């Protein structure tokens, strides 16, 4: 099939949706975020890329934030958090808020998995600030776990695609990681030289 170049838009399909919690003074604030990733194993670090929003200012100030994983039944609330600013509205009234060990990282009781993070680095990019934070505590409930870990079928997270701006639930399992590739290993020839 002929390949066609379709520009240089960074199409990452899909992106998991999270809600980032921060503190504007004493008030908890929440925003919708799709630009989120794990970035280091030990210590456990997670990054979020945030534009010049109220949230970015708040995190710069406190050095703390939370990452909350909303379930599909919070699509509308999550979307609203991405439309209006904490500078204009008290978005915390949408949820029950709780805290772990960090006093400036408010978390959402209605989210099945929430993580409190302490900033270890803030990288100023041309438009966004990349906050890298150490995960100091993860909170959930027994009903969302299998073998002690969050179970995707119980948590029911959702994703975003851009630029069509649509939300998607997670589909069915298609394989086992660090396992299904092993059957293909014999088809590889050995590298003549080590890289
Ligand atoms: C689906 C969706 C995803 C978003 N992802 C991000 C993101 O990753 N980074 C970002 O800076 N803004 C993102 N936004 C925009 C912010 O959530 C929005 O500007 C929000 O109002 C900022 O809130 P604040 O002013 O209370 O901080 C997203 C918005 C939506 C609807």
CSV table of C-alpha atoms and ligand atoms in Angstrom, one decimal:
chain,number,residue,atom,x,y,z
A,1,UNK,CA,0.0,0.0,0.0
A,2,UNK,CA,1.3,3.5,-0.8
A,3,UNK,CA,2.1,5.6,2.2
A,4,UNK,CA,1.0,9.2,2.2
A,5,UNK,CA,2.5,11.9,4.5
A,6,UNK,CA,-0.3,13.5,6.5
A,7,UNK,CA,1.6,16.3,8.1
A,8,UNK,CA,3.3,16.5,11.5
A,9,UNK,CA,0.5,16.5,14.0
A,10,UNK,CA,1.4,14.2,16.9
A,11,UNK,CA,-1.4,11.7,16.5
A,12,UNK,CA,-1.4,9.6,19.6
A,13,UNK,CA,-4.4,7.4,19.5
A,14,UNK,CA,-5.9,7.2,22.0
A,15,UNK,CA,-4.8,9.2,25.1
A,16,UNK,CA,-6.1,8.2,28.5
A,17,UNK,CA,-8.2,11.0,30.2
A,18,UNK,CA,-7.4,12.1,33.7
A,19,UNK,CA,-8.4,14.9,36.0
A,20,UNK,CA,-5.7,16.9,37.6
A,21,UNK,CA,-6.3,18.3,41.1
A,22,UNK,CA,-4.6,21.3,42.5
A,23,UNK,CA,-5.1,23.9,45.2
A,24,UNK,CA,-5.9,27.5,44.4
A,25,UNK,CA,-5.3,29.0,47.8
A,26,UNK,CA,-7.7,26.9,50.1
A,27,UNK,CA,-10.0,25.9,47.2
A,28,UNK,CA,-9.5,22.6,45.4
A,29,UNK,CA,-9.5,22.9,41.6
A,30,UNK,CA,-9.8,20.3,38.9
A,31,UNK,CA,-9.0,20.3,35.2
A,32,UNK,CA,-9.3,17.8,32.4
A,33,UNK,CA,-5.9,16.5,31.1
A,34,UNK,CA,-5.1,14.1,28.2
A,35,UNK,CA,-1.3,14.8,28.0
A,36,UNK,CA,-0.3,12.5,30.9
A,37,UNK,CA,2.3,9.8,31.1
A,38,UNK,CA,4.4,7.5,33.4
A,39,UNK,CA,8.0,8.6,33.0
A,40,UNK,CA,10.2,6.8,35.5
A,41,UNK,CA,10.0,3.4,37.3
A,42,UNK,CA,11.7,4.0,40.6
A,43,UNK,CA,10.9,6.5,42.0
A,44,UNK,CA,7.5,6.3,40.4
A,45,UNK,CA,7.2,9.5,38.4
A,46,UNK,CA,4.3,10.8,36.3
A,47,UNK,CA,4.3,13.8,34.0
A,48,UNK,CA,1.5,16.1,32.9
A,49,UNK,CA,1.8,18.8,30.3
A,50,UNK,CA,-0.2,21.9,31.3
A,51,UNK,CA,-0.8,25.1,29.3
A,52,UNK,CA,-0.9,28.5,31.0
A,53,UNK,CA,-4.0,27.7,33.0
A,54,UNK,CA,-5.0,28.3,36.6
A,55,UNK,CA,-3.9,24.8,37.4
A,56,UNK,CA,-0.3,25.4,36.1
A,57,UNK,CA,0.0,28.5,38.4
A,58,UNK,CA,-1.4,26.6,41.3
A,59,UNK,CA,1.0,23.7,40.9
A,60,UNK,CA,4.0,26.1,40.4
A,61,UNK,CA,3.0,27.6,43.7
A,62,UNK,CA,2.3,24.5,45.9
A,63,UNK,CA,4.5,21.9,44.2
A,64,UNK,CA,1.7,19.3,44.6
A,65,UNK,CA,-1.0,17.9,42.4
A,66,UNK,CA,-3.2,14.8,42.0
A,67,UNK,CA,-4.0,12.6,39.1
A,68,UNK,CA,-7.6,11.2,39.2
A,69,UNK,CA,-8.8,8.5,36.8
A,70,UNK,CA,-12.5,9.2,36.0
A,71,UNK,CA,-14.8,6.4,35.0
A,72,UNK,CA,-17.0,6.5,31.9
A,73,UNK,CA,-20.0,7.8,33.9
A,74,UNK,CA,-18.0,11.0,34.7
A,75,UNK,CA,-17.5,11.9,31.0
A,76,UNK,CA,-19.7,15.0,31.2
A,77,UNK,CA,-18.2,16.3,34.4
A,78,UNK,CA,-14.6,15.6,33.1
A,79,UNK,CA,-15.5,17.5,29.9
A,80,UNK,CA,-16.8,20.5,31.8
A,81,UNK,CA,-13.5,20.6,33.8
A,82,UNK,CA,-11.8,21.1,30.4
A,83,UNK,CA,-14.1,23.9,29.3
A,84,UNK,CA,-14.3,26.3,32.2
A,85,UNK,CA,-11.4,27.7,34.3
A,86,UNK,CA,-10.9,27.6,38.1
A,87,UNK,CA,-10.2,31.3,37.7
A,88,UNK,CA,-13.9,31.8,37.0
A,89,UNK,CA,-15.8,28.9,38.6
A,90,UNK,CA,-15.6,26.7,41.7
A,91,UNK,CA,-15.3,23.3,39.9
A,92,UNK,CA,-14.7,21.4,43.2
A,93,UNK,CA,-18.5,21.5,43.9
A,94,UNK,CA,-19.0,18.8,41.3
A,95,UNK,CA,-17.3,16.2,43.5
A,96,UNK,CA,-16.6,15.0,47.0
A,97,UNK,CA,-13.0,15.9,47.8
A,98,UNK,CA,-10.5,14.0,50.0
A,99,UNK,CA,-6.8,14.2,50.8
A,100,UNK,CA,-4.0,11.7,51.4
A,101,UNK,CA,-0.7,12.8,52.9
A,102,UNK,CA,-0.3,15.9,50.7
A,103,UNK,CA,-2.4,18.9,51.8
A,104,UNK,CA,-2.4,20.6,48.4
A,105,UNK,CA,-3.2,17.6,46.2
A,106,UNK,CA,-7.0,17.3,46.5
A,107,UNK,CA,-8.4,14.0,45.1
A,108,UNK,CA,-11.9,13.0,43.9
A,109,UNK,CA,-13.9,10.4,45.9
A,110,UNK,CA,-16.0,9.5,42.8
A,111,UNK,CA,-12.8,8.5,40.8
A,112,UNK,CA,-11.9,4.8,41.3
A,113,UNK,CA,-8.1,5.4,41.2
A,114,UNK,CA,-6.4,8.6,42.4
A,115,UNK,CA,-2.7,9.5,42.9
A,116,UNK,CA,-1.1,12.2,44.9
A,117,UNK,CA,2.1,13.6,43.4
A,118,UNK,CA,4.9,15.9,44.6
A,119,UNK,CA,6.7,17.9,41.9
A,120,UNK,CA,10.3,16.9,41.3
A,121,UNK,CA,10.8,19.0,38.1
A,122,UNK,CA,9.0,21.6,36.1
A,123,UNK,CA,10.2,21.9,32.5
A,124,UNK,CA,9.2,25.1,30.8
A,125,UNK,CA,8.3,24.3,27.2
A,126,UNK,CA,7.4,26.9,24.6
A,127,UNK,CA,3.6,26.7,25.4
A,128,UNK,CA,3.2,24.2,28.2
A,129,UNK,CA,4.9,23.3,31.4
A,130,UNK,CA,5.8,19.7,31.8
A,131,UNK,CA,5.4,18.8,35.5
A,132,UNK,CA,7.1,15.7,36.6
A,133,UNK,CA,5.9,14.5,39.9
A,134,UNK,CA,6.7,11.6,42.3
A,135,UNK,CA,3.7,9.5,43.1
A,136,UNK,CA,3.6,9.4,46.9
A,137,UNK,CA,0.3,7.7,47.3
A,138,UNK,CA,-2.3,5.8,45.3
A,139,UNK,CA,-5.9,5.5,46.5
A,140,UNK,CA,-8.7,3.1,45.4
A,141,UNK,CA,-11.4,0.9,46.8
A,142,UNK,CA,-11.5,-2.9,47.1
A,143,UNK,CA,-14.3,-3.1,44.6
A,144,UNK,CA,-12.1,-1.7,41.8
A,145,UNK,CA,-9.2,-4.1,42.4
A,146,UNK,CA,-8.2,-7.6,41.3
A,147,UNK,CA,-5.3,-9.2,43.0
A,148,UNK,CA,-4.6,-5.9,44.7
A,149,UNK,CA,-4.2,-3.9,41.5
A,150,UNK,CA,-6.7,-1.6,39.7
A,151,UNK,CA,-8.7,-3.7,37.2
A,152,UNK,CA,-9.5,-1.9,33.9
A,153,UNK,CA,-12.8,-3.6,33.6
A,154,UNK,CA,-13.9,-2.4,37.1
A,155,UNK,CA,-12.3,1.1,36.9
A,156,UNK,CA,-13.9,1.8,33.4
A,157,UNK,CA,-11.5,4.6,32.3
A,158,UNK,CA,-12.0,6.4,29.0
A,159,UNK,CA,-9.8,7.9,26.4
A,160,UNK,CA,-9.6,10.9,24.0
A,161,UNK,CA,-8.8,11.1,20.3
A,162,UNK,CA,-7.7,14.4,18.7
A,163,UNK,CA,-8.3,16.3,16.6
A,164,UNK,CA,-11.8,14.8,16.2
A,165,UNK,CA,-12.2,15.4,20.0
A,166,UNK,CA,-14.1,12.3,20.9
A,167,UNK,CA,-14.2,10.1,24.0
A,168,UNK,CA,-13.9,6.3,23.9
A,169,UNK,CA,-14.2,3.6,26.4
A,170,UNK,CA,-11.6,0.8,26.5
A,171,UNK,CA,-12.3,-2.2,24.2
A,172,UNK,CA,-11.8,-5.8,24.7
A,173,UNK,CA,-8.5,-7.6,25.6
A,174,UNK,CA,-6.5,-8.6,22.5
A,175,UNK,CA,-3.4,-10.2,24.1
A,176,UNK,CA,-1.0,-10.8,26.9
A,177,UNK,CA,2.0,-8.5,27.3
A,178,UNK,CA,5.6,-9.9,27.7
A,179,UNK,CA,4.1,-13.2,26.5
A,180,UNK,CA,2.4,-13.2,23.1
A,181,UNK,CA,5.5,-12.1,21.2
A,182,UNK,CA,7.5,-15.0,22.5
A,183,UNK,CA,6.0,-17.4,19.9
A,184,UNK,CA,7.5,-15.2,17.1
A,185,UNK,CA,11.1,-15.2,18.6
A,186,UNK,CA,12.3,-18.2,16.6
A,187,UNK,CA,11.5,-16.3,13.3
A,188,UNK,CA,14.2,-13.7,14.2
A,189,UNK,CA,17.8,-14.1,13.0
A,190,UNK,CA,20.5,-13.2,15.5
A,191,UNK,CA,22.0,-9.7,15.2
A,192,UNK,CA,25.5,-10.1,13.8
A,193,UNK,CA,26.9,-7.4,16.1
A,194,UNK,CA,25.6,-6.1,19.4
A,195,UNK,CA,24.5,-2.4,19.2
B,1,LIG,C1,-10.7,16.5,26.6
B,1,LIG,C2,-9.8,17.6,27.1
B,1,LIG,C3,-8.4,17.4,27.3
B,1,LIG,C4,-7.6,18.4,27.8
B,1,LIG,N1,-6.3,18.1,28.0
B,1,LIG,C5,-5.5,19.1,28.4
B,1,LIG,C6,-4.1,18.9,28.6
B,1,LIG,O1,-3.6,17.8,28.5
B,1,LIG,N2,-3.3,19.9,28.9
B,1,LIG,C7,-3.8,21.2,29.1
B,1,LIG,O2,-3.1,22.1,29.4
B,1,LIG,N3,-5.1,21.5,28.9
B,1,LIG,C8,-6.0,20.5,28.5
B,1,LIG,N4,-7.3,20.7,28.4
B,1,LIG,C9,-7.8,22.1,28.6
B,1,LIG,C10,-8.0,22.4,30.1
B,1,LIG,O3,-8.6,21.3,30.8
B,1,LIG,C11,-8.9,23.7,30.2
B,1,LIG,O4,-8.2,24.8,29.6
B,1,LIG,C12,-9.3,24.0,31.6
B,1,LIG,O5,-10.3,24.9,31.6
B,1,LIG,C13,-8.2,24.5,32.5
B,1,LIG,O6,-8.7,24.6,33.8
B,1,LIG,P1,-8.1,25.6,34.9
B,1,LIG,O7,-8.1,27.0,34.3
B,1,LIG,O8,-9.0,25.5,36.0
B,1,LIG,O9,-6.7,25.2,35.2
B,1,LIG,C14,-8.1,19.7,28.0
B,1,LIG,C15,-9.5,19.9,27.8
B,1,LIG,C16,-10.3,18.9,27.4
B,1,LIG,C17,-11.8,19.1,27.1
